[in-house]
Amino acid sequence: MEALRHIAVIGAGSMGAGIAQVAATAGHRVHLVDALDGVAAAAREGIANRLTGQAAKGRISETEAAETADRVHVDAGVDDLPEVAIVIEAVQEDLEVKRTLFSRLAAGQPSTTVFASNTSSLDIDAIADAVHDPERVIGLHFFNPAPVMKLVEVVAGRRSAAAYLDFGADLVRSWGKTAVRCASTPGFIVNRVARPFYGEAQRLLAAGVADAATLDAALRGAGFKLGPLELTDLIGQDVNLAVGTSVWEQTDRDPRYAPTALQQQLVADGRLGRKSGHGIYRYAADGHPQDHEPDADRLAVLVGGPTTTDPVARTLAMLVNEAVDLVHRGEASAADVDLAMVLGTGYPRGPIDWGREIGFDVVAGQLAELDAAFPGGRYRPSPALS
Ligand SMILES: NC(=O)c1ccc[n+]([C@@H]2O[C@H](COP(=O)([O-])OP(=O)(O)OC[C@H]3O[C@@H](n4cnc5c(N)ncnc54)[C@H](O)[C@@H]3O)[C@@H](O)[C@H]2O)c1
């Protein structure tokens, strides 16, 4: 029971520090380790400062802030860890680094310790191969910033034991998170289903159907908080391209996920978005986008017009297609896909729920139109729609 209260978090970068804060807030004794000298201590300091900030705003008491920070311990290395119930790794996104880490942990931790990876894009099975008992390896994919974002994707490798997956899901639920289950499929739920949200707008922009401000306004008009182009500027064009390319590579270059020449060019030109002052849009020094007015007349013509040039219909049809296809492949439930997209990306509603309202037969027809106009497989309907 005592071991259950002990959690290890390896890697004290932005994700590891956030996860450590969440676990400590929930009452666990958190052992934080980073390979670089001083990084875990700095992360602990950062956690303490954030908690003090919350106390200053009256969200928690000063005692609570101090006690929570005290529950975060910096350990010099993985060999110094006590026995823990679960290790959550948030080291850099590198398969070999994660494999080496888990095989080293397997030598020091009891056989019942669960090894969870916060990987965004690596295959859980490939990580699990490194340990003698791969059934103890699961994915717990938190979103950034971990203390704020409610969603955790609980990712099952082919050999992950059901009991350990349940343990992981129950644990993050006890931390106030919402757990969704998915298979170790490229991009898991959120990073897979969201791809066309960005890709369709980039294609419409590249084809000259409308300017960026008009395309973004169309999607905002459908209820999205940010349009796809302004959102990629915020995420970073390089980061967004890397996620998309990773899904594309891992699906044997499925045309559904092919990166656009437009985004590749933006990255090549250093137009990374807000952080570089220029992406799709230009930004002032304070990060504010320079004025860009949508073309209201063009917007009125496009939305509700032919699917091939309607940014909303085209994007929604593709989002619905991705979502139902994931369910069709047996990689997640419809309810979890919808929950994940609402909590992980802030979509106004789940794509499957949305598809039901539009009519799956209507979506199938829209995809057929798109497939005829742009052949090559990108717009092929999921077998779930036929
Ligand atoms: N940043 C995000 O938005 C985000 C979101 C979800 C998941 N992730 C995933 O979380 C993981 C960490 O991402 P991040 O953005 O926090 O990275 P980061 O680069 O900010 O931090 C990684 C930390 O791990 C440390 N590290 C590297 N190898 C180590 C080892 N062998 N032992 C101990 N520490 C080691 C590094 O020194 C660094 O401090 C990655 O797998 C990433 O894909 C990131």
Short mmCIF file of C-alpha atoms and ligand atoms in Angstrom, two decimals:
data_model
loop_
_atom_site.label_atom_id
_atom_site.label_comp_id
_atom_site.label_asym_id
_atom_site.label_seq_id
_atom_site.Cartn_x
_atom_site.Cartn_y
_atom_site.Cartn_z
CA MET A 1 0.00 0.00 0.00
CA GLU A 2 2.85 2.34 0.87
CA ALA A 3 4.44 1.67 -2.53
CA LEU A 4 1.18 2.69 -4.19
CA ARG A 5 1.59 6.18 -2.86
CA HIS A 6 5.03 6.35 -4.47
CA ILE A 7 5.12 7.36 -8.11
CA ALA A 8 8.21 7.92 -10.20
CA VAL A 9 8.31 10.42 -13.04
CA ILE A 10 11.35 10.21 -15.30
CA GLY A 11 12.18 13.24 -17.41
CA ALA A 12 11.49 16.61 -15.82
CA GLY A 13 10.84 18.68 -18.94
CA SER A 14 7.53 20.40 -19.56
CA MET A 15 5.49 17.17 -19.49
CA GLY A 16 7.31 15.40 -16.66
CA ALA A 17 7.09 18.48 -14.42
CA GLY A 18 3.37 18.83 -15.17
CA ILE A 19 2.63 15.16 -14.48
CA ALA A 20 4.66 15.30 -11.25
CA GLN A 21 2.61 18.30 -10.13
CA VAL A 22 -0.66 16.49 -10.87
CA ALA A 23 0.42 13.35 -8.97
CA ALA A 24 1.72 15.32 -5.99
CA THR A 25 -1.49 17.36 -5.88
CA ALA A 26 -3.40 14.07 -5.70
CA GLY A 27 -1.38 13.12 -2.63
CA HIS A 28 1.35 10.91 -4.06
CA ARG A 29 4.96 11.04 -3.10
CA VAL A 30 6.58 11.75 -6.45
CA HIS A 31 10.15 10.80 -7.28
CA LEU A 32 11.39 12.98 -10.09
CA VAL A 33 14.51 12.11 -12.09
CA ASP A 34 16.17 13.84 -15.03
CA ALA A 35 19.34 12.84 -16.85
CA LEU A 36 20.61 16.41 -16.91
CA ASP A 37 22.03 17.88 -13.72
CA GLY A 38 19.79 20.45 -12.08
CA VAL A 39 16.79 19.94 -14.38
CA ALA A 40 14.68 17.96 -11.90
CA ALA A 41 15.50 20.43 -9.12
CA ALA A 42 14.53 23.33 -11.38
CA ALA A 43 11.29 21.51 -12.25
CA ARG A 44 10.54 21.04 -8.56
CA GLU A 45 11.15 24.74 -8.03
CA GLY A 46 8.80 25.53 -10.91
CA ILE A 47 6.11 23.30 -9.40
CA ALA A 48 6.52 24.99 -6.00
CA ASN A 49 6.21 28.42 -7.67
CA ARG A 50 3.09 27.46 -9.58
CA LEU A 51 1.51 26.13 -6.38
CA THR A 52 2.45 29.29 -4.50
CA GLY A 53 0.83 31.25 -7.33
CA GLN A 54 -2.36 29.21 -6.92
CA ALA A 55 -2.32 29.89 -3.18
CA ALA A 56 -1.88 33.63 -3.85
CA LYS A 57 -5.04 33.50 -5.99
CA GLY A 58 -6.87 31.71 -3.18
CA ARG A 59 -7.39 28.50 -5.15
CA ILE A 60 -5.57 26.39 -2.56
CA SER A 61 -4.31 27.16 0.92
CA GLU A 62 -0.67 28.06 1.53
CA THR A 63 -0.32 24.92 3.63
CA GLU A 64 -1.64 22.79 0.80
CA ALA A 65 0.78 24.45 -1.63
CA ALA A 66 3.73 23.82 0.68
CA GLU A 67 2.72 20.22 1.46
CA THR A 68 2.18 19.39 -2.20
CA ALA A 69 5.58 20.79 -3.18
CA ASP A 70 7.14 18.81 -0.33
CA ARG A 71 5.79 15.61 -1.81
CA VAL A 72 7.99 16.07 -4.89
CA HIS A 73 11.41 14.51 -4.31
CA VAL A 74 14.34 14.86 -6.63
CA ASP A 75 16.27 11.60 -7.04
CA ALA A 76 19.71 11.60 -8.58
CA GLY A 77 19.06 8.72 -10.97
CA VAL A 78 16.79 5.77 -11.65
CA ASP A 79 19.03 3.51 -9.57
CA ASP A 80 18.23 5.68 -6.51
CA LEU A 81 14.47 5.21 -6.79
CA PRO A 82 12.58 3.37 -4.07
CA GLU A 83 10.14 0.66 -5.16
CA VAL A 84 7.19 2.38 -6.80
CA ALA A 85 3.77 1.29 -8.04
CA ILE A 86 4.18 3.01 -11.37
CA VAL A 87 6.85 4.80 -13.34
CA ILE A 88 5.70 7.40 -15.85
CA GLU A 89 8.38 8.32 -18.32
CA ALA A 90 8.36 11.67 -20.07
CA VAL A 91 11.88 11.64 -21.48
CA GLN A 92 12.60 12.84 -24.99
CA GLU A 93 10.69 11.29 -27.89
CA ASP A 94 13.34 8.76 -28.86
CA LEU A 95 12.60 5.03 -29.00
CA GLU A 96 16.10 3.93 -27.97
CA VAL A 97 16.20 6.31 -25.00
CA LYS A 98 12.83 5.02 -23.75
CA ARG A 99 13.76 1.37 -24.32
CA THR A 100 17.06 1.73 -22.49
CA LEU A 101 15.31 3.49 -19.62
CA PHE A 102 12.64 0.80 -19.18
CA SER A 103 15.08 -2.11 -19.39
CA ARG A 104 17.21 -0.42 -16.73
CA LEU A 105 14.14 0.20 -14.54
CA ALA A 106 13.08 -3.44 -14.95
CA ALA A 107 16.31 -4.50 -13.26
CA GLY A 108 15.64 -2.37 -10.17
CA GLN A 109 11.86 -2.35 -9.72
CA PRO A 110 9.59 -5.22 -8.64
CA SER A 111 7.89 -7.18 -11.42
CA THR A 112 4.55 -5.60 -10.48
CA THR A 113 5.66 -2.01 -11.13
CA VAL A 114 3.77 -0.60 -14.12
CA PHE A 115 5.86 1.17 -16.75
CA ALA A 116 3.88 3.92 -18.44
CA SER A 117 5.11 5.96 -21.36
CA ASN A 118 3.89 9.46 -22.14
CA THR A 119 5.00 9.06 -25.74
CA SER A 120 2.96 11.02 -28.32
CA SER A 121 3.98 9.04 -31.36
CA LEU A 122 6.00 5.92 -30.58
CA ASP A 123 4.55 2.42 -30.68
CA ILE A 124 3.96 1.05 -27.16
CA ASP A 125 4.86 -2.45 -28.38
CA ALA A 126 8.21 -1.26 -29.68
CA ILE A 127 8.97 0.28 -26.28
CA ALA A 128 7.68 -2.83 -24.46
CA ASP A 129 10.04 -5.08 -26.46
CA ALA A 130 12.85 -3.79 -24.26
CA VAL A 131 11.55 -5.47 -21.10
CA HIS A 132 11.28 -9.12 -20.21
CA ASP A 133 7.60 -8.78 -19.21
CA PRO A 134 6.06 -6.45 -21.82
CA GLU A 135 2.58 -6.84 -20.32
CA ARG A 136 3.55 -4.27 -17.70
CA VAL A 137 4.16 -1.54 -20.32
CA ILE A 138 1.26 0.80 -21.13
CA GLY A 139 0.83 4.27 -22.58
CA LEU A 140 -0.46 7.16 -20.50
CA HIS A 141 -0.59 10.06 -22.93
CA PHE A 142 -1.12 13.34 -21.10
CA PHE A 143 -1.73 16.60 -22.93
CA ASN A 144 0.13 19.85 -22.47
CA PRO A 145 -0.08 21.51 -19.94
CA ALA A 146 -0.71 18.37 -17.88
CA PRO A 147 -2.08 20.18 -14.80
CA VAL A 148 -4.73 21.88 -16.95
CA MET A 149 -5.66 19.40 -19.66
CA LYS A 150 -8.25 16.84 -18.49
CA LEU A 151 -7.62 14.17 -21.09
CA VAL A 152 -5.31 11.16 -20.78
CA GLU A 153 -5.20 8.55 -23.53
CA VAL A 154 -4.62 5.15 -21.95
CA VAL A 155 -2.83 3.29 -24.70
CA ALA A 156 -2.80 -0.49 -24.99
CA GLY A 157 0.07 -2.23 -26.67
CA ARG A 158 -0.78 -5.66 -28.06
CA ARG A 159 0.70 -7.29 -24.95
CA SER A 160 -0.30 -4.73 -22.27
CA ALA A 161 -2.15 -6.56 -19.48
CA ALA A 162 -5.79 -5.53 -19.00
CA ALA A 163 -5.23 -5.22 -15.25
CA TYR A 164 -2.39 -2.73 -15.74
CA LEU A 165 -4.42 -0.71 -18.23
CA ASP A 166 -7.27 -0.59 -15.72
CA PHE A 167 -4.80 0.43 -13.04
CA GLY A 168 -3.49 3.28 -15.21
CA ALA A 169 -6.99 4.47 -16.10
CA ASP A 170 -8.18 4.34 -12.48
CA LEU A 171 -5.06 6.14 -11.30
CA VAL A 172 -5.40 9.09 -13.67
CA ARG A 173 -9.14 9.25 -12.92
CA SER A 174 -8.27 9.55 -9.23
CA TRP A 175 -6.14 12.53 -10.28
CA GLY A 176 -9.22 14.23 -11.76
CA LYS A 177 -8.44 13.29 -15.35
CA THR A 178 -10.71 11.74 -17.96
CA ALA A 179 -9.28 8.51 -19.30
CA VAL A 180 -10.03 7.25 -22.80
CA ARG A 181 -8.79 3.90 -24.08
CA CYS A 182 -7.13 3.28 -27.40
CA ALA A 183 -4.86 0.87 -29.19
CA SER A 184 -1.29 1.79 -29.96
CA THR A 185 -2.20 3.12 -33.38
CA PRO A 186 -0.21 5.95 -35.04
CA GLY A 187 -1.23 9.23 -33.40
CA PHE A 188 -3.51 7.39 -30.94
CA ILE A 189 -6.95 9.08 -31.04
CA VAL A 190 -6.39 12.84 -30.93
CA ASN A 191 -3.29 13.23 -33.06
CA ARG A 192 -4.76 10.88 -35.66
CA VAL A 193 -8.33 12.13 -35.98
CA ALA A 194 -7.29 15.81 -35.97
CA ARG A 195 -5.05 15.54 -39.04
CA PRO A 196 -7.62 16.66 -41.65
CA PHE A 197 -8.57 19.70 -39.59
CA TYR A 198 -5.20 21.15 -40.59
CA GLY A 199 -4.70 19.38 -43.92
CA GLU A 200 -7.94 20.45 -45.57
CA ALA A 201 -7.43 24.15 -44.81
CA GLN A 202 -3.86 23.99 -46.09
CA ARG A 203 -5.05 22.38 -49.32
CA LEU A 204 -7.82 24.96 -49.80
CA LEU A 205 -5.35 27.77 -49.16
CA ALA A 206 -2.77 26.32 -51.56
CA ALA A 207 -5.46 25.93 -54.24
CA GLY A 208 -6.40 29.60 -53.84
CA VAL A 209 -10.00 28.84 -52.85
CA ALA A 210 -9.86 31.58 -50.20
CA ASP A 211 -7.34 33.50 -48.16
CA ALA A 212 -6.27 32.27 -44.73
CA ALA A 213 -8.45 34.66 -42.75
CA THR A 214 -11.55 33.60 -44.67
CA LEU A 215 -10.81 29.88 -44.23
CA ASP A 216 -10.20 30.34 -40.49
CA ALA A 217 -13.40 32.36 -40.15
CA ALA A 218 -15.36 29.56 -41.86
CA LEU A 219 -14.24 27.00 -39.27
CA ARG A 220 -14.75 29.40 -36.38
CA GLY A 221 -18.25 29.91 -37.75
CA ALA A 222 -18.81 26.15 -37.39
CA GLY A 223 -17.96 26.39 -33.68
CA PHE A 224 -14.21 25.76 -33.53
CA LYS A 225 -12.43 28.13 -31.13
CA LEU A 226 -9.61 28.74 -33.57
CA GLY A 227 -9.41 28.20 -37.30
CA PRO A 228 -6.98 25.53 -38.49
CA LEU A 229 -4.44 27.92 -39.97
CA GLU A 230 -4.18 30.23 -36.96
CA LEU A 231 -4.06 27.11 -34.77
CA THR A 232 -1.06 25.67 -36.61
CA ASP A 233 0.67 29.04 -36.20
CA LEU A 234 0.06 28.73 -32.47
CA ILE A 235 1.17 25.09 -32.23
CA GLY A 236 4.20 25.80 -34.44
CA GLN A 237 4.22 24.77 -38.11
CA ASP A 238 7.28 22.62 -37.44
CA VAL A 239 5.66 20.78 -34.51
CA ASN A 240 2.41 20.26 -36.44
CA LEU A 241 4.30 19.06 -39.52
CA ALA A 242 6.37 16.63 -37.41
CA VAL A 243 3.25 15.05 -35.87
CA GLY A 244 1.55 14.74 -39.27
CA THR A 245 4.64 13.32 -40.93
CA SER A 246 5.06 10.79 -38.13
CA VAL A 247 1.48 9.53 -38.59
CA TRP A 248 1.99 9.44 -42.38
CA GLU A 249 5.24 7.45 -42.08
CA GLN A 250 3.76 5.03 -39.56
CA THR A 251 0.75 4.34 -41.79
CA ASP A 252 3.03 3.43 -44.71
CA ARG A 253 2.48 6.86 -46.20
CA ASP A 254 -1.29 6.66 -46.36
CA PRO A 255 -2.36 9.59 -48.63
CA ARG A 256 -4.87 10.61 -45.94
CA TYR A 257 -1.99 11.94 -43.87
CA ALA A 258 0.37 13.20 -46.56
CA PRO A 259 1.98 16.47 -45.45
CA THR A 260 1.23 19.44 -47.69
CA ALA A 261 3.85 21.15 -49.80
CA LEU A 262 2.54 24.42 -48.33
CA GLN A 263 3.39 23.44 -44.76
CA GLN A 264 6.74 21.94 -45.76
CA GLN A 265 7.61 25.22 -47.47
CA LEU A 266 6.58 27.27 -44.44
CA VAL A 267 8.91 25.21 -42.25
CA ALA A 268 11.74 25.33 -44.79
CA ASP A 269 11.38 29.14 -44.86
CA GLY A 270 11.46 29.38 -41.07
CA ARG A 271 7.85 30.57 -41.02
CA LEU A 272 7.08 28.55 -37.91
CA GLY A 273 4.16 30.62 -36.67
CA ARG A 274 3.73 32.84 -33.67
CA LYS A 275 7.08 31.85 -32.15
CA SER A 276 9.02 33.08 -35.19
CA GLY A 277 6.83 36.14 -35.80
CA HIS A 278 5.65 34.81 -39.13
CA GLY A 279 3.83 31.67 -40.19
CA ILE A 280 0.61 31.67 -42.16
CA TYR A 281 0.10 35.10 -40.60
CA ARG A 282 2.48 37.79 -39.42
CA TYR A 283 2.76 38.62 -35.72
CA ALA A 284 3.76 41.75 -33.87
CA ALA A 285 6.57 41.57 -31.32
CA ASP A 286 4.04 41.03 -28.52
CA GLY A 287 2.73 37.91 -30.30
CA HIS A 288 -0.46 39.59 -31.50
CA PRO A 289 -1.48 38.65 -35.02
CA GLN A 290 -1.50 41.53 -37.46
CA ASP A 291 -4.97 42.40 -38.64
CA HIS A 292 -6.45 40.00 -41.13
CA GLU A 293 -10.03 40.46 -42.22
CA PRO A 294 -12.03 37.58 -43.63
CA ASP A 295 -13.71 38.18 -46.97
CA ALA A 296 -17.37 38.02 -45.92
CA ASP A 297 -18.70 37.76 -49.49
CA ARG A 298 -16.39 34.88 -50.33
CA LEU A 299 -17.27 33.16 -47.06
CA ALA A 300 -20.99 33.35 -47.88
CA VAL A 301 -20.36 31.79 -51.30
CA LEU A 302 -18.15 28.96 -50.02
CA VAL A 303 -20.00 27.75 -46.91
CA GLY A 304 -23.00 25.73 -48.04
CA GLY A 305 -21.71 25.64 -51.63
CA PRO A 306 -20.13 22.67 -53.40
CA THR A 307 -18.28 20.31 -51.01
CA THR A 308 -15.02 20.64 -52.93
CA THR A 309 -14.76 24.31 -51.98
CA ASP A 310 -16.76 24.39 -48.74
CA PRO A 311 -14.15 24.55 -45.96
CA VAL A 312 -16.64 23.43 -43.32
CA ALA A 313 -18.29 20.52 -45.16
CA ARG A 314 -14.93 19.29 -46.44
CA THR A 315 -13.23 19.42 -43.05
CA LEU A 316 -16.15 17.88 -41.16
CA ALA A 317 -16.54 15.06 -43.68
CA MET A 318 -12.88 14.20 -43.26
CA LEU A 319 -12.99 14.43 -39.46
CA VAL A 320 -16.04 12.15 -39.35
CA ASN A 321 -14.30 9.74 -41.73
CA GLU A 322 -11.19 9.54 -39.55
CA ALA A 323 -13.23 9.08 -36.40
CA VAL A 324 -15.49 6.30 -37.68
CA ASP A 325 -12.53 4.57 -39.31
CA LEU A 326 -10.66 4.42 -36.00
CA VAL A 327 -13.72 2.80 -34.40
CA HIS A 328 -14.14 0.50 -37.41
CA ARG A 329 -10.56 -0.74 -36.96
CA GLY A 330 -11.42 -1.56 -33.36
CA GLU A 331 -8.85 0.88 -31.97
CA ALA A 332 -11.20 2.89 -29.73
CA SER A 333 -14.88 3.18 -28.90
CA ALA A 334 -17.08 5.84 -30.51
CA ALA A 335 -17.74 7.39 -27.10
CA ASP A 336 -14.01 7.61 -26.32
CA VAL A 337 -13.19 9.10 -29.72
CA ASP A 338 -15.77 11.85 -29.23
CA LEU A 339 -14.67 12.51 -25.66
CA ALA A 340 -11.02 12.63 -26.67
CA MET A 341 -11.60 15.12 -29.47
CA VAL A 342 -13.65 17.45 -27.28
CA LEU A 343 -11.24 17.35 -24.32
CA GLY A 344 -7.96 16.97 -26.21
CA THR A 345 -8.52 19.56 -28.95
CA GLY A 346 -11.45 21.63 -27.68
CA TYR A 347 -13.68 20.74 -30.64
CA PRO A 348 -17.22 21.99 -30.07
CA ARG A 349 -18.53 18.43 -30.32
CA GLY A 350 -17.34 14.92 -31.02
CA PRO A 351 -16.94 14.09 -34.72
CA ILE A 352 -19.06 10.94 -34.53
CA ASP A 353 -21.88 12.78 -32.80
CA TRP A 354 -21.52 15.49 -35.45
CA GLY A 355 -21.55 12.90 -38.24
CA ARG A 356 -24.75 11.43 -36.86
CA GLU A 357 -26.39 14.85 -37.07
CA ILE A 358 -25.09 15.60 -40.58
CA GLY A 359 -26.08 12.06 -41.61
CA PHE A 360 -23.46 9.41 -42.29
CA ASP A 361 -24.96 8.90 -45.75
CA VAL A 362 -24.50 12.62 -46.47
CA VAL A 363 -20.87 12.41 -45.31
CA ALA A 364 -20.31 9.34 -47.52
CA GLY A 365 -21.69 11.30 -50.49
CA GLN A 366 -19.45 14.29 -49.74
CA LEU A 367 -16.41 12.03 -49.56
CA ALA A 368 -17.36 10.39 -52.86
CA GLU A 369 -17.53 13.86 -54.45
CA LEU A 370 -14.13 14.77 -53.01
CA ASP A 371 -12.65 11.43 -54.07
CA ALA A 372 -13.87 11.99 -57.63
CA ALA A 373 -12.48 15.54 -57.70
CA PHE A 374 -9.16 14.65 -56.02
CA PRO A 375 -8.43 10.97 -56.69
CA GLY A 376 -5.56 9.12 -55.04
CA GLY A 377 -7.03 7.73 -51.84
CA ARG A 378 -7.00 10.72 -49.50
CA TYR A 379 -10.79 11.00 -49.58
CA ARG A 380 -11.67 7.30 -49.68
CA PRO A 381 -14.59 6.68 -47.35
CA SER A 382 -14.14 4.40 -44.37
CA PRO A 383 -15.80 1.00 -44.83
CA ALA A 384 -17.86 2.06 -41.80
CA LEU A 385 -19.66 4.62 -44.02
CA SER A 386 -20.59 2.31 -46.87
N1 LIG B 1 5.38 18.67 -25.15
C1 LIG B 1 4.18 18.22 -25.42
O1 LIG B 1 3.27 18.95 -25.82
C2 LIG B 1 3.88 16.76 -25.22
C3 LIG B 1 2.55 16.36 -25.07
C4 LIG B 1 2.28 15.00 -24.81
C5 LIG B 1 3.32 14.09 -24.76
N2 LIG B 1 4.62 14.52 -24.94
C6 LIG B 1 5.68 13.51 -24.84
O2 LIG B 1 6.26 13.62 -23.54
C7 LIG B 1 7.65 13.29 -23.60
C8 LIG B 1 8.46 14.45 -23.05
O3 LIG B 1 8.14 15.62 -23.76
P1 LIG B 1 8.59 17.06 -23.23
O4 LIG B 1 7.99 18.05 -24.17
O5 LIG B 1 8.35 17.19 -21.79
O6 LIG B 1 10.16 16.98 -23.50
P2 LIG B 1 11.33 17.89 -22.87
O7 LIG B 1 12.41 17.88 -23.90
O8 LIG B 1 10.78 19.19 -22.37
O9 LIG B 1 11.81 17.04 -21.60
C9 LIG B 1 12.44 15.80 -21.69
C10 LIG B 1 13.35 15.67 -20.48
O10 LIG B 1 13.81 14.33 -20.40
C11 LIG B 1 15.15 14.34 -19.96
N3 LIG B 1 15.75 13.05 -20.32
C12 LIG B 1 16.15 12.62 -21.53
N4 LIG B 1 16.62 11.36 -21.46
C13 LIG B 1 16.50 10.98 -20.17
C14 LIG B 1 16.80 9.78 -19.46
N5 LIG B 1 17.29 8.71 -20.07
N6 LIG B 1 16.56 9.75 -18.13
C15 LIG B 1 16.05 10.82 -17.48
N7 LIG B 1 15.75 11.98 -18.11
C16 LIG B 1 15.97 12.06 -19.43
C17 LIG B 1 15.76 15.54 -20.63
O11 LIG B 1 16.92 15.99 -19.96
C18 LIG B 1 14.60 16.55 -20.55
O12 LIG B 1 14.68 17.35 -19.40
C19 LIG B 1 7.93 12.94 -25.06
O13 LIG B 1 7.80 11.55 -25.23
C20 LIG B 1 6.83 13.67 -25.80
O14 LIG B 1 6.53 13.07 -27.04
C21 LIG B 1 4.91 15.83 -25.15
#
